[in-house]
Coordinates of C-alpha atoms in Angstrom, one line a residue:
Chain T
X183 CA 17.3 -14.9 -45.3
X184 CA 19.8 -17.3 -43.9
X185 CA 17.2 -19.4 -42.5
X186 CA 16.5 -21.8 -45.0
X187 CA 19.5 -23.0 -46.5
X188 CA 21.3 -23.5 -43.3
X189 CA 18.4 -25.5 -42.2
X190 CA 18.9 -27.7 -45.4
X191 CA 23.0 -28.4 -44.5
X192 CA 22.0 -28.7 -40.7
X193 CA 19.5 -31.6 -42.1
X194 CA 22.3 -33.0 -44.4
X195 CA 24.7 -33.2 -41.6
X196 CA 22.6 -34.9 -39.1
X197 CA 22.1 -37.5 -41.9
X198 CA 25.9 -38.5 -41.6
X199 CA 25.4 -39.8 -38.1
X200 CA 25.7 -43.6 -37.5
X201 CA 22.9 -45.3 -36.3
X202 CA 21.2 -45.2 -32.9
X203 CA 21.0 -47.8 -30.3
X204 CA 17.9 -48.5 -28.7
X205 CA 18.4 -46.1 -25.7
X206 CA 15.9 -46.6 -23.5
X207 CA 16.6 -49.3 -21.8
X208 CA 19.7 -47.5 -20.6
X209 CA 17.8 -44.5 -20.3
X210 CA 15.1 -45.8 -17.8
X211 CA 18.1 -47.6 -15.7
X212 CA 19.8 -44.1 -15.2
X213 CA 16.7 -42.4 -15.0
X214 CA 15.4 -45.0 -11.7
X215 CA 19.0 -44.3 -10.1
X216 CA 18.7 -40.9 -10.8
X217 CA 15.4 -40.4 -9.2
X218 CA 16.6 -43.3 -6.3
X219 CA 19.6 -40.8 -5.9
X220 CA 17.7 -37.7 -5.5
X221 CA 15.2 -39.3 -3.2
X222 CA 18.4 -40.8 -0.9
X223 CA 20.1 -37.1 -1.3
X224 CA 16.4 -35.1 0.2
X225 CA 16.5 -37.9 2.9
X226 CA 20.0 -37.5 3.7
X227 CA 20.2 -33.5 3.8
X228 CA 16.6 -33.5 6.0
X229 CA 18.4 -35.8 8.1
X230 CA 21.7 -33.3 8.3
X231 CA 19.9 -30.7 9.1
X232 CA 17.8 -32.4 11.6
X233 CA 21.4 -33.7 13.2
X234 CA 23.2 -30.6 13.2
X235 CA 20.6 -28.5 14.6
X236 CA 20.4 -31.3 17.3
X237 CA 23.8 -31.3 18.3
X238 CA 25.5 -27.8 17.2
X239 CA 28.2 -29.2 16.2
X240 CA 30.8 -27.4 18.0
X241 CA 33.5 -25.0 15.5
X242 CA 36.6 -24.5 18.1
X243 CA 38.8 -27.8 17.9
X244 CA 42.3 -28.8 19.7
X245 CA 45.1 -28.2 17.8
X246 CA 48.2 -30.4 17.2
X247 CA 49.9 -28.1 15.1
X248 CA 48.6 -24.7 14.7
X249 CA 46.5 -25.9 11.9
X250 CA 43.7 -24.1 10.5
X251 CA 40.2 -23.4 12.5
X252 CA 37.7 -26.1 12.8
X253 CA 34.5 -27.4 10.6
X254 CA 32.3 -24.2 9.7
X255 CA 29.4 -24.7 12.3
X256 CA 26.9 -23.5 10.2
X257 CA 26.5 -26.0 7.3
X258 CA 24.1 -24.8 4.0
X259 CA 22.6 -28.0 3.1
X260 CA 18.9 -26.8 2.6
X261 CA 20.3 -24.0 -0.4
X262 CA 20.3 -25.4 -3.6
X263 CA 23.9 -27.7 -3.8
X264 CA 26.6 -25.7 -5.6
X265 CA 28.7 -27.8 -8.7
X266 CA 32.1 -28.3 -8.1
X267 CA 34.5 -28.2 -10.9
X268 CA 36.0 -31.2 -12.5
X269 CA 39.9 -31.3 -13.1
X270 CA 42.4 -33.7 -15.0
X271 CA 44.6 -35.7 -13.0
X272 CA 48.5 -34.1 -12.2
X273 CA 49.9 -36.5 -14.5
X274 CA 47.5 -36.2 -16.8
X275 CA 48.0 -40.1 -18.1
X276 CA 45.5 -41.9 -15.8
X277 CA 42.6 -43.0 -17.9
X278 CA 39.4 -40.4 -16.7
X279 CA 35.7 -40.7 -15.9
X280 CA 35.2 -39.6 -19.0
X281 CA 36.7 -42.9 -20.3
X282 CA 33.8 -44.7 -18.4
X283 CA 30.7 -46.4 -20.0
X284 CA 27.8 -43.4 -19.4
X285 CA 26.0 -45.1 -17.0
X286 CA 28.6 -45.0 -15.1
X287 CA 30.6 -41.9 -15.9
X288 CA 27.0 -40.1 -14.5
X289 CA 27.1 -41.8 -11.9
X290 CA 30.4 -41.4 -10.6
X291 CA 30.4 -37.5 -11.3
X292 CA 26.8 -37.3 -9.5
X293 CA 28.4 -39.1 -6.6
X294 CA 31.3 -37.3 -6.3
X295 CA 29.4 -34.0 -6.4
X296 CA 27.8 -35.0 -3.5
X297 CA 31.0 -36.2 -1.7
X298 CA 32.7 -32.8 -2.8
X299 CA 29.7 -30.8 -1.2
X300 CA 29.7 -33.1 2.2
X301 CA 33.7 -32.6 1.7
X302 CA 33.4 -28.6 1.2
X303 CA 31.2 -28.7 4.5
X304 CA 32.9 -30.9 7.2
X305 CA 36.8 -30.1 6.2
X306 CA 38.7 -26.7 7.8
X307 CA 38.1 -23.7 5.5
X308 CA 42.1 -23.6 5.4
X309 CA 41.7 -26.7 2.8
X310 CA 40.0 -24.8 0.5
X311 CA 37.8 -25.3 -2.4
X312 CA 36.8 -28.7 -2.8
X313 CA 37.8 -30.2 -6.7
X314 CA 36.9 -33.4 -8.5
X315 CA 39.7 -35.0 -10.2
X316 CA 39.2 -36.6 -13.4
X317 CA 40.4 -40.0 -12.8
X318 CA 39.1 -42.4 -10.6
X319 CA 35.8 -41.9 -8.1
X320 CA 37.5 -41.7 -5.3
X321 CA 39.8 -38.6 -6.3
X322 CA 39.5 -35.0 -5.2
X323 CA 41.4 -31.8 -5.0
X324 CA 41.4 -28.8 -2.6
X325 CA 43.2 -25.3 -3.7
X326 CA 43.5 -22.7 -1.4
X327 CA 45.1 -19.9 -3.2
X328 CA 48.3 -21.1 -4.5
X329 CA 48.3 -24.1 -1.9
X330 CA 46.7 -27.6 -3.2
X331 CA 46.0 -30.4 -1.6
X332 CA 45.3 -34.2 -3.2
X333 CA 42.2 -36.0 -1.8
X334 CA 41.6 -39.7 -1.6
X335 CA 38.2 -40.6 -0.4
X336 CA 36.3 -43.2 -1.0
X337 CA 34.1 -46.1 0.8
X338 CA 34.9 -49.6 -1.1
X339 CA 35.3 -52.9 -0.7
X340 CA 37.9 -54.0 2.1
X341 CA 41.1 -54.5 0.8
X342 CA 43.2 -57.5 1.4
X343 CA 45.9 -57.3 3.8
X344 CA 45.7 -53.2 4.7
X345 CA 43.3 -53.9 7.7
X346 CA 44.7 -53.0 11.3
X347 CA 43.9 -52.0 14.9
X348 CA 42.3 -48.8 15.3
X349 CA 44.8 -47.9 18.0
X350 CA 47.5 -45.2 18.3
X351 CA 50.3 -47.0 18.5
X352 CA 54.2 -45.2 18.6
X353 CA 55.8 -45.6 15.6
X354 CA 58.3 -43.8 13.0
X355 CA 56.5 -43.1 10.6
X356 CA 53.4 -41.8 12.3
X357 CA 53.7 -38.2 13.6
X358 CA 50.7 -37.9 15.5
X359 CA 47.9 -39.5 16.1
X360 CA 44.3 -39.2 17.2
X361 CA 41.8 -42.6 17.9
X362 CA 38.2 -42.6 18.7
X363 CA 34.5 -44.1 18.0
X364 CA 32.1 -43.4 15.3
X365 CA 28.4 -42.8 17.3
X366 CA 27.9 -46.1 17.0
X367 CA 31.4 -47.6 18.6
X368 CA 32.9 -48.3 15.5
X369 CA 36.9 -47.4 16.3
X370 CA 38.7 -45.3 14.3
X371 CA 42.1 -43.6 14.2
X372 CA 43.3 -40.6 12.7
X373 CA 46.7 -40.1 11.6
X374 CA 49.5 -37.8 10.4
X375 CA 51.9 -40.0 8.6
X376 CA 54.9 -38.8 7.4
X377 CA 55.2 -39.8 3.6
X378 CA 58.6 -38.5 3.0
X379 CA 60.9 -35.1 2.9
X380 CA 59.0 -33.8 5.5
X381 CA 55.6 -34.5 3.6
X382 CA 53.2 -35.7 5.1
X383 CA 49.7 -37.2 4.6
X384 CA 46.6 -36.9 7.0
X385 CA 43.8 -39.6 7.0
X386 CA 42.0 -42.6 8.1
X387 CA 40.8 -45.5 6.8
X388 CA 38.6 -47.9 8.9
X389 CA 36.0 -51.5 8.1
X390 CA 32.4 -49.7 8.4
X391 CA 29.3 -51.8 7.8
X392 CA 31.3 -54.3 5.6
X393 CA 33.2 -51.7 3.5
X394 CA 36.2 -49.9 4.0
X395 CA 36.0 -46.2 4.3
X396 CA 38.8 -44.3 3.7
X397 CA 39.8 -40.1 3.7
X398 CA 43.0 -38.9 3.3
X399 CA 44.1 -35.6 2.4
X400 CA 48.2 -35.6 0.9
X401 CA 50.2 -32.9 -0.4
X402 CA 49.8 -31.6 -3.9
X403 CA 52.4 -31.1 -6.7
X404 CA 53.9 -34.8 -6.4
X405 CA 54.0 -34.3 -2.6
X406 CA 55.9 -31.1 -3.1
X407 CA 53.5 -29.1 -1.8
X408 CA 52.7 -27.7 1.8
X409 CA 51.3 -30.8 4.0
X410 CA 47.1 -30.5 4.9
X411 CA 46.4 -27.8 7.2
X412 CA 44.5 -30.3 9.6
X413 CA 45.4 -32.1 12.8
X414 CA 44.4 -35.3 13.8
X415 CA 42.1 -34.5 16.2
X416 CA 40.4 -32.2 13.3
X417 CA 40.6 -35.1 11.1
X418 CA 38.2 -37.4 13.6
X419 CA 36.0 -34.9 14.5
X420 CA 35.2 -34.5 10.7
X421 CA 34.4 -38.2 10.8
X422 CA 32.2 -38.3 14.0
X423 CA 30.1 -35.6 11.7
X424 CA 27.0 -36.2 11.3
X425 CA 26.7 -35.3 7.7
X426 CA 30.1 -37.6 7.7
X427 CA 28.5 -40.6 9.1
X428 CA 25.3 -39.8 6.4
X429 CA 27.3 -39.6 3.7
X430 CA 29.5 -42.8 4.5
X431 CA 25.5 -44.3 5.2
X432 CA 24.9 -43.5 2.2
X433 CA 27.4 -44.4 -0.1
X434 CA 27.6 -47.6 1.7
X435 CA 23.7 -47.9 0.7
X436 CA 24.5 -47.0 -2.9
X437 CA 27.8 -48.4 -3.5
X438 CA 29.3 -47.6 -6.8
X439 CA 29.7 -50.0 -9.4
X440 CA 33.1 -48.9 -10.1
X441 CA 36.9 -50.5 -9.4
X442 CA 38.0 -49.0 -6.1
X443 CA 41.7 -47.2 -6.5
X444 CA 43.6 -49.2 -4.2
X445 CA 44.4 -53.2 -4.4
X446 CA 41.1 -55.1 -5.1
X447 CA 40.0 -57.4 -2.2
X448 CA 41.2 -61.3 -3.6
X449 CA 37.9 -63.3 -4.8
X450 CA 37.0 -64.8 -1.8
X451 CA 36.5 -68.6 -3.3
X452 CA 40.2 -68.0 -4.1
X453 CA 41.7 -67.5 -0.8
X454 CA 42.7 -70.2 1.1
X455 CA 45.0 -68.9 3.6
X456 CA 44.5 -67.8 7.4
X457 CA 41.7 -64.8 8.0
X458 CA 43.4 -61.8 8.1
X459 CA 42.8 -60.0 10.8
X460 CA 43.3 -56.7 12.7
X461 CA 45.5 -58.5 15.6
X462 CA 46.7 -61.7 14.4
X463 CA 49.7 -63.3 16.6
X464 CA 51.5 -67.0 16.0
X465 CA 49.0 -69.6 17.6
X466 CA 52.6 -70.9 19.4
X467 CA 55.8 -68.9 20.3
X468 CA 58.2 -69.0 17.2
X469 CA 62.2 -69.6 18.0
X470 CA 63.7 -65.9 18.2
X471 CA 64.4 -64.0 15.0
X472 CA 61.9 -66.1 13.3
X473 CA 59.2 -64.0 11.4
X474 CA 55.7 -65.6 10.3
X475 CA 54.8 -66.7 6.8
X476 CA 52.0 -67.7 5.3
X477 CA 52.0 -71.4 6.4
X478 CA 52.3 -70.4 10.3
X479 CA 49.4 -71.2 12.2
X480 CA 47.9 -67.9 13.7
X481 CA 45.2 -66.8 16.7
X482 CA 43.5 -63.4 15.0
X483 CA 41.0 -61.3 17.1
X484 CA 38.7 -58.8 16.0
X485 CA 38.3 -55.5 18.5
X486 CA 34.7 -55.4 17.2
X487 CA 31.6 -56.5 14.5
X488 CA 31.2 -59.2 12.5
X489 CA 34.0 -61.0 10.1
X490 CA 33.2 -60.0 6.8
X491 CA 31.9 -63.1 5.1
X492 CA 34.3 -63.1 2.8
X493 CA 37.0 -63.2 5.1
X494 CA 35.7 -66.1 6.6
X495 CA 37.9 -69.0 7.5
X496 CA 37.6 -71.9 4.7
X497 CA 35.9 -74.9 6.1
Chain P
X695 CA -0.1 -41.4 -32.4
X696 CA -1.4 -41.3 -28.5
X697 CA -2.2 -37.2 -27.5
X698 CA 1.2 -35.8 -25.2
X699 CA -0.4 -36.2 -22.0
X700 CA -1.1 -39.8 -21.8
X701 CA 2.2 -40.7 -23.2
X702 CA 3.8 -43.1 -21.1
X703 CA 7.9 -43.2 -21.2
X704 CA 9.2 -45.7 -23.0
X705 CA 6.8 -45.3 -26.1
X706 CA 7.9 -41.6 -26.2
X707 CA 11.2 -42.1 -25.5
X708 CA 11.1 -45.2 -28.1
X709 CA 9.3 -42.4 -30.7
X710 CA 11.8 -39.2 -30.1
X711 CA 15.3 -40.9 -29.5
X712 CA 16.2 -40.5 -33.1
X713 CA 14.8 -36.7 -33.5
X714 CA 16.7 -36.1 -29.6
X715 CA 19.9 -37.6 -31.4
X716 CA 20.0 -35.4 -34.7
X717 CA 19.4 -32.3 -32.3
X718 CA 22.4 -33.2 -29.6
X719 CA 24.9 -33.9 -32.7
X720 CA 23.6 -30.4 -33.9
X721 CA 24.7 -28.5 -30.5
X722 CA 27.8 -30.7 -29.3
X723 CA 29.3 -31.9 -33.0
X724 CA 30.1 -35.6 -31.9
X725 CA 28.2 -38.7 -32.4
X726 CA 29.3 -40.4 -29.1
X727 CA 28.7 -37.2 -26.9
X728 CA 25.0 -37.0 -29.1
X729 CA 24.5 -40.5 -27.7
X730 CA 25.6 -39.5 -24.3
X731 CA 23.3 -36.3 -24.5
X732 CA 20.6 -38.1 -25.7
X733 CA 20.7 -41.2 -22.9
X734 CA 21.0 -38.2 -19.8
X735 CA 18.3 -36.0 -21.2
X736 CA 15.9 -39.3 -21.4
X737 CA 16.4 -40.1 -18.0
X738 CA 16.4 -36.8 -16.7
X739 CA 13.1 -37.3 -18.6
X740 CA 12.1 -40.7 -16.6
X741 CA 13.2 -38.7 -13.6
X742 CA 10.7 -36.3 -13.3
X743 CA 8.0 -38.1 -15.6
X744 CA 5.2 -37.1 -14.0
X745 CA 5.7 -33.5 -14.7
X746 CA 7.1 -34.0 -17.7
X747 CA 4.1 -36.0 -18.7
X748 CA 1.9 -32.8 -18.3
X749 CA 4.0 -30.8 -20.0
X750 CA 1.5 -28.1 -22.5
X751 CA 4.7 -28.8 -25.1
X752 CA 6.7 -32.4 -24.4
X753 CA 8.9 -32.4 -27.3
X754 CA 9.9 -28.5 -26.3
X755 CA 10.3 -29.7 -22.8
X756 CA 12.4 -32.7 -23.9
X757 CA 14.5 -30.4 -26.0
X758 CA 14.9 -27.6 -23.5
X759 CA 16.0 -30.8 -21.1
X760 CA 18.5 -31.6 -24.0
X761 CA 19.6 -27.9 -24.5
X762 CA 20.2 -27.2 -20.8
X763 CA 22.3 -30.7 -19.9
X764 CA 24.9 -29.7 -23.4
X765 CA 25.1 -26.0 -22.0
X766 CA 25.9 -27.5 -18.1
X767 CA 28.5 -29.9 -19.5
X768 CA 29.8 -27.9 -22.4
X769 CA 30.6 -25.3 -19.9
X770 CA 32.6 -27.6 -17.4
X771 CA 34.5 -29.5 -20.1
X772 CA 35.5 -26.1 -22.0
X773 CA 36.7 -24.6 -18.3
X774 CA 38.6 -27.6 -18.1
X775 CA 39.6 -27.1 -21.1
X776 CA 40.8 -23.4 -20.6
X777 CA 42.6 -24.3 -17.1
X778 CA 44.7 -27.0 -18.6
X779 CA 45.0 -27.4 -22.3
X780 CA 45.6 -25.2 -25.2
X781 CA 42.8 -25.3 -27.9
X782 CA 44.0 -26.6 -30.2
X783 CA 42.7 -24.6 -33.6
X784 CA 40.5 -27.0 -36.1
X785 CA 42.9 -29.0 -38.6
X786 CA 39.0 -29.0 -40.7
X787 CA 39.1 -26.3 -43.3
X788 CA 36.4 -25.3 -45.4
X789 CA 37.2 -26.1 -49.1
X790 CA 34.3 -25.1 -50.8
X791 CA 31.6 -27.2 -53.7
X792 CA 32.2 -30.2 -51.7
X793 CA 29.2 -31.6 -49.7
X794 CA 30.4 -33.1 -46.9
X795 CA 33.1 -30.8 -46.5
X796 CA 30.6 -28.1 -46.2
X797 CA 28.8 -30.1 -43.6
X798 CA 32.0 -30.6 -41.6
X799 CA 32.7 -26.6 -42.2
X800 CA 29.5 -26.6 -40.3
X801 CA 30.0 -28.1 -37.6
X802 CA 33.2 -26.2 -37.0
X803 CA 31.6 -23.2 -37.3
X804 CA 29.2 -24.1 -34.7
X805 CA 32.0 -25.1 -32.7
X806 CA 33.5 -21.8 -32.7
X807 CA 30.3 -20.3 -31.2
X808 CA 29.9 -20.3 -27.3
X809 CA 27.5 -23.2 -25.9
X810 CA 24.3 -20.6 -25.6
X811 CA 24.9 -19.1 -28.9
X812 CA 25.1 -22.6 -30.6
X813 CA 22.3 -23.9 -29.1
X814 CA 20.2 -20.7 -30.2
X815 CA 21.3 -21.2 -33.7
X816 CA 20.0 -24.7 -33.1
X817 CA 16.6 -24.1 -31.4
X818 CA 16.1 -21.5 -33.7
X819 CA 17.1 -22.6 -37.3
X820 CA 17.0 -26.6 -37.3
X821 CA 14.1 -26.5 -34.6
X822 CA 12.4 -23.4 -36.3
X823 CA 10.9 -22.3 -32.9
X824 CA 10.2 -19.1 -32.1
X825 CA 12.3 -15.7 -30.7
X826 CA 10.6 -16.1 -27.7
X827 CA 10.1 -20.1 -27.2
X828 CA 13.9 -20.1 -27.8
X829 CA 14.6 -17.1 -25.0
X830 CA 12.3 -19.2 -22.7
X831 CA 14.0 -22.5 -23.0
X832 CA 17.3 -20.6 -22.5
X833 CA 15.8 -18.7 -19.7
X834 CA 17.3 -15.2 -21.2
X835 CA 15.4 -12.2 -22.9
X836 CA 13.9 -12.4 -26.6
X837 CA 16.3 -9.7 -27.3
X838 CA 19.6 -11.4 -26.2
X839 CA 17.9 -14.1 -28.2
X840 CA 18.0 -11.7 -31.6
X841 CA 21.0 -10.4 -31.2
X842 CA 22.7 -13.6 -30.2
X843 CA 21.8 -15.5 -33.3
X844 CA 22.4 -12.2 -35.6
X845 CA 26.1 -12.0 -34.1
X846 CA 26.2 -15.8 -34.8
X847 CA 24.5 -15.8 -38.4
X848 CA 27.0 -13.6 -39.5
X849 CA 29.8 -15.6 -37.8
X850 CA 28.6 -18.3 -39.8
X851 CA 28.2 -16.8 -43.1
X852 CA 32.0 -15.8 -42.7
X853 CA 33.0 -19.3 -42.1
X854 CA 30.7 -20.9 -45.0
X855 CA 30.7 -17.9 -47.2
X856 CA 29.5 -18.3 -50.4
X857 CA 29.1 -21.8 -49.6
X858 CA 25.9 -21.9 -47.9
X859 CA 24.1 -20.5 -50.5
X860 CA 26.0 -22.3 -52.8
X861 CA 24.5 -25.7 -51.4
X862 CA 20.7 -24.0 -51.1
X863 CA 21.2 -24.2 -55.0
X864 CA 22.4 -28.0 -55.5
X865 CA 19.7 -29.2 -52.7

């Protein structure tokens, strides 16, 4: 009879564990965003469900490329929400949620879980299987057979100095482009960038409700694999989504408490310079071949919504 | 000692952390994950209190909570494992007589079983519940239950041979 003894040395090992914290502190933090999370997550796939079978949203979209076919029309938000896989970053180096105090390593995976799921609903089937990436919240893989595609998404503070006109303007670099207006008027511009070698990158990134929201889907393998199967005009239909806009809603509601990928927005007592702006021009013609710096005085405009506070010119 | 259903959270979770702990080291082998385990299954707890509260069995709920969140994430991390790292074989051997080399030779052993198997040896040996209590919190039949932890009994004994019986004497 095994029973006993092994009970004994199962005893004896659980004594060599170092002492607990006091977890419940911790515990009942998690547990309240947990429960606010799930609450926000009904309300959010009630509201889907109530905007999609409003509007139909339709499945046959231009194409700029022959690209893949458009958003599956039919979205499965009221079945129970499928887990997504996690997988290490391509390098392999980059430190991962895992590395993350538990608080926050649940909370990150939960909220990229979700993001994965809106992901797997509003992007072309051609993308694939939606993937979480082991590094940072904001990164995600799609594989499609042998094909796989990095994903950036994320909605974070606005960065210093990336912000610009949501126009299509001409340009080198940009290979095609696609602008528009959220439902409610906020601008945004899709893109096809080309990245280098004949890679390219497909995204936006755009100021909503005082955070910066940003997709992009890139090559895999370094950028040595095939570009996204998604045109522009794809790309901003997936943002005028409905279960888009929730999302971005949403995460802007329950913002993360994590660093964002990209440059961190300056500390705002810190910055003493001009506002940045989408359109900023030199408040008096400069001599030709004369570029601006930081001391030239400049005129910036907004094309819409308020100036983030923190952008706000020093008094 | 206040009866189960008029528990509220924080006294119970205050009361059970420790026995929580000792269980999740059990089933995943490492002290920080054990802390981890133990944190998510209390606020999975706090989460759905109210039901929890009215449980007929809280402690078995709690520890079906605990047995089902190391099974979810054991699963993920091992197929992320399998996708893109070689497991690497243990560099712990058993050497036999020694204590806590016997209790390390444990915890290998239980590593080498798969998450559900693990955790039956758990629920079943250090928990002492029952064929069937175990089969319910695992949501499988008694008899994958008994044949499970059979197979995994005599995986063990291979492992800690003569050892295990060895140490029921010097206890």
């Amino acid at each position: 009879m095994p029973g006993r003894p092994l009970k004994e040395l199962m005893e004896h090992t659980a004594d060599d564990l170092p002492p607990l914290p006091d977890l419940v502190p911790g515990a009942v933090a998690l547990g309240r965003r947990r429960r606010n999370r799930s609450r926000a997550l009904m309300a959010l796939s009630a509201a889907c469900v109530a905007g999609v079978a409003a509007f139909a949203v339709p499945a046959a979209l231009p194409d700029d490329n022959a690209a893949g076919p458009g958003p599956a029309s039919t979205p499965v938000i009221d079945t129970p929400r499928p887990t997504y896989s996690v997988v290490p970053e391509q390098d392999g180096n980059k430190p991962g949620v895992d590395q993350l105090p538990p608080l926050d390593k649940v909370e990150v995976q939960e909220f990229k879980q979700l993001a994965a799921d809106m992901m797997q609903q509003v992007l072309p089937p051609a993308m694939g299987e939606i993937r979480l990436v082991n590094s940072h919240a904001a990164a995600f893989r799609a594989v499609s057979g042998s094909k796989t595609y990095e994903i950036t998404f994320g909605v974070d503070k606005i960065p210093y100095g990336t912000l610009r006109e949501q126009v299509c303007s001409p340009s080198g670099r940009i290979a095609a482009c696609k602008a528009g207006t959220l439902p409610d008027g906020t601008p945004v511009a899709a893109e096809r960038e080309n990245t280098g070698e004949g890679s390219q990158m497909v995204g936006v990134g755009f100021p909503y409700k005082g955070k910066w929201v940003q997709f992009m889907l890139f090559p895999g393998g370094f950028g040595s694999g095939p570009n996204p199967p998604v045109t522009v005009e794809q790309m901003l239909t997936v943002v005028q989504d409905p279960r888009f806009i929730e999302f971005i809603d949403y995460a802007v509601a329950h913002p993360l408490n994590t660093p964002p990928p990209q440059t961190e927005a300056p500390n705002p007592s810190a910055y003493t310079g001009p506002p940045p702006s989408w359109n900023c021009v030199p408040a008096t013609p400069l001599p030709a071949g004369q570029t601006p710096d930081k001391d030239t005085p400049m005129n910036c405009t907004l094309p819409t919504g308020p100036l983030p506070s923190w952008l706000a010119p020093p008094n | 000692m206040p009866p189960e259903n008029t528990w509220d959270f924080e006294s119970y979770a205050r009361a059970r952390q420790q026995q929580l702990y000792r269980t999740a080291y059990l089933l995943c082998g490492d002290a920080h994950r054990a802390q981890d385990l133990t944190q998510t299954t209390l606020a999975k707890l706090f989460q759905h209190w109210r039901k929890a509260s009215r449980a007929d069995n809280l402690d078995a709920y709690a520890k079906t909570v605990l047995t089902r969140t190391f099974i979810s994430e054991q699963r993920s991390r091992r197929r992320e494992r399998e996708l893109h790292t070689p497991v690497a074989p243990s560099a712990r051997n058993a050497r036999g007589g020694d204590r806590a080399d016997l209790r390390v030779t444990l915890l290998d052993a239980l590593a080498e079983l798969n998450p559900k198997a693990r955790a039956m040896v758990v629920l079943r040996y250090w928990e002492d519940h029952s064929v069937d209590a175990v089969a319910d919190q695992l949501g499988c039949n008694p008899g994958t239950v008994k044949s499970t932890c059979s197979r995994a009994l005599a995986r063990l004994r291979e492992r800690l041979g003569n050892d295990l019986d060895l140490y029921a004497t010097e206890a």
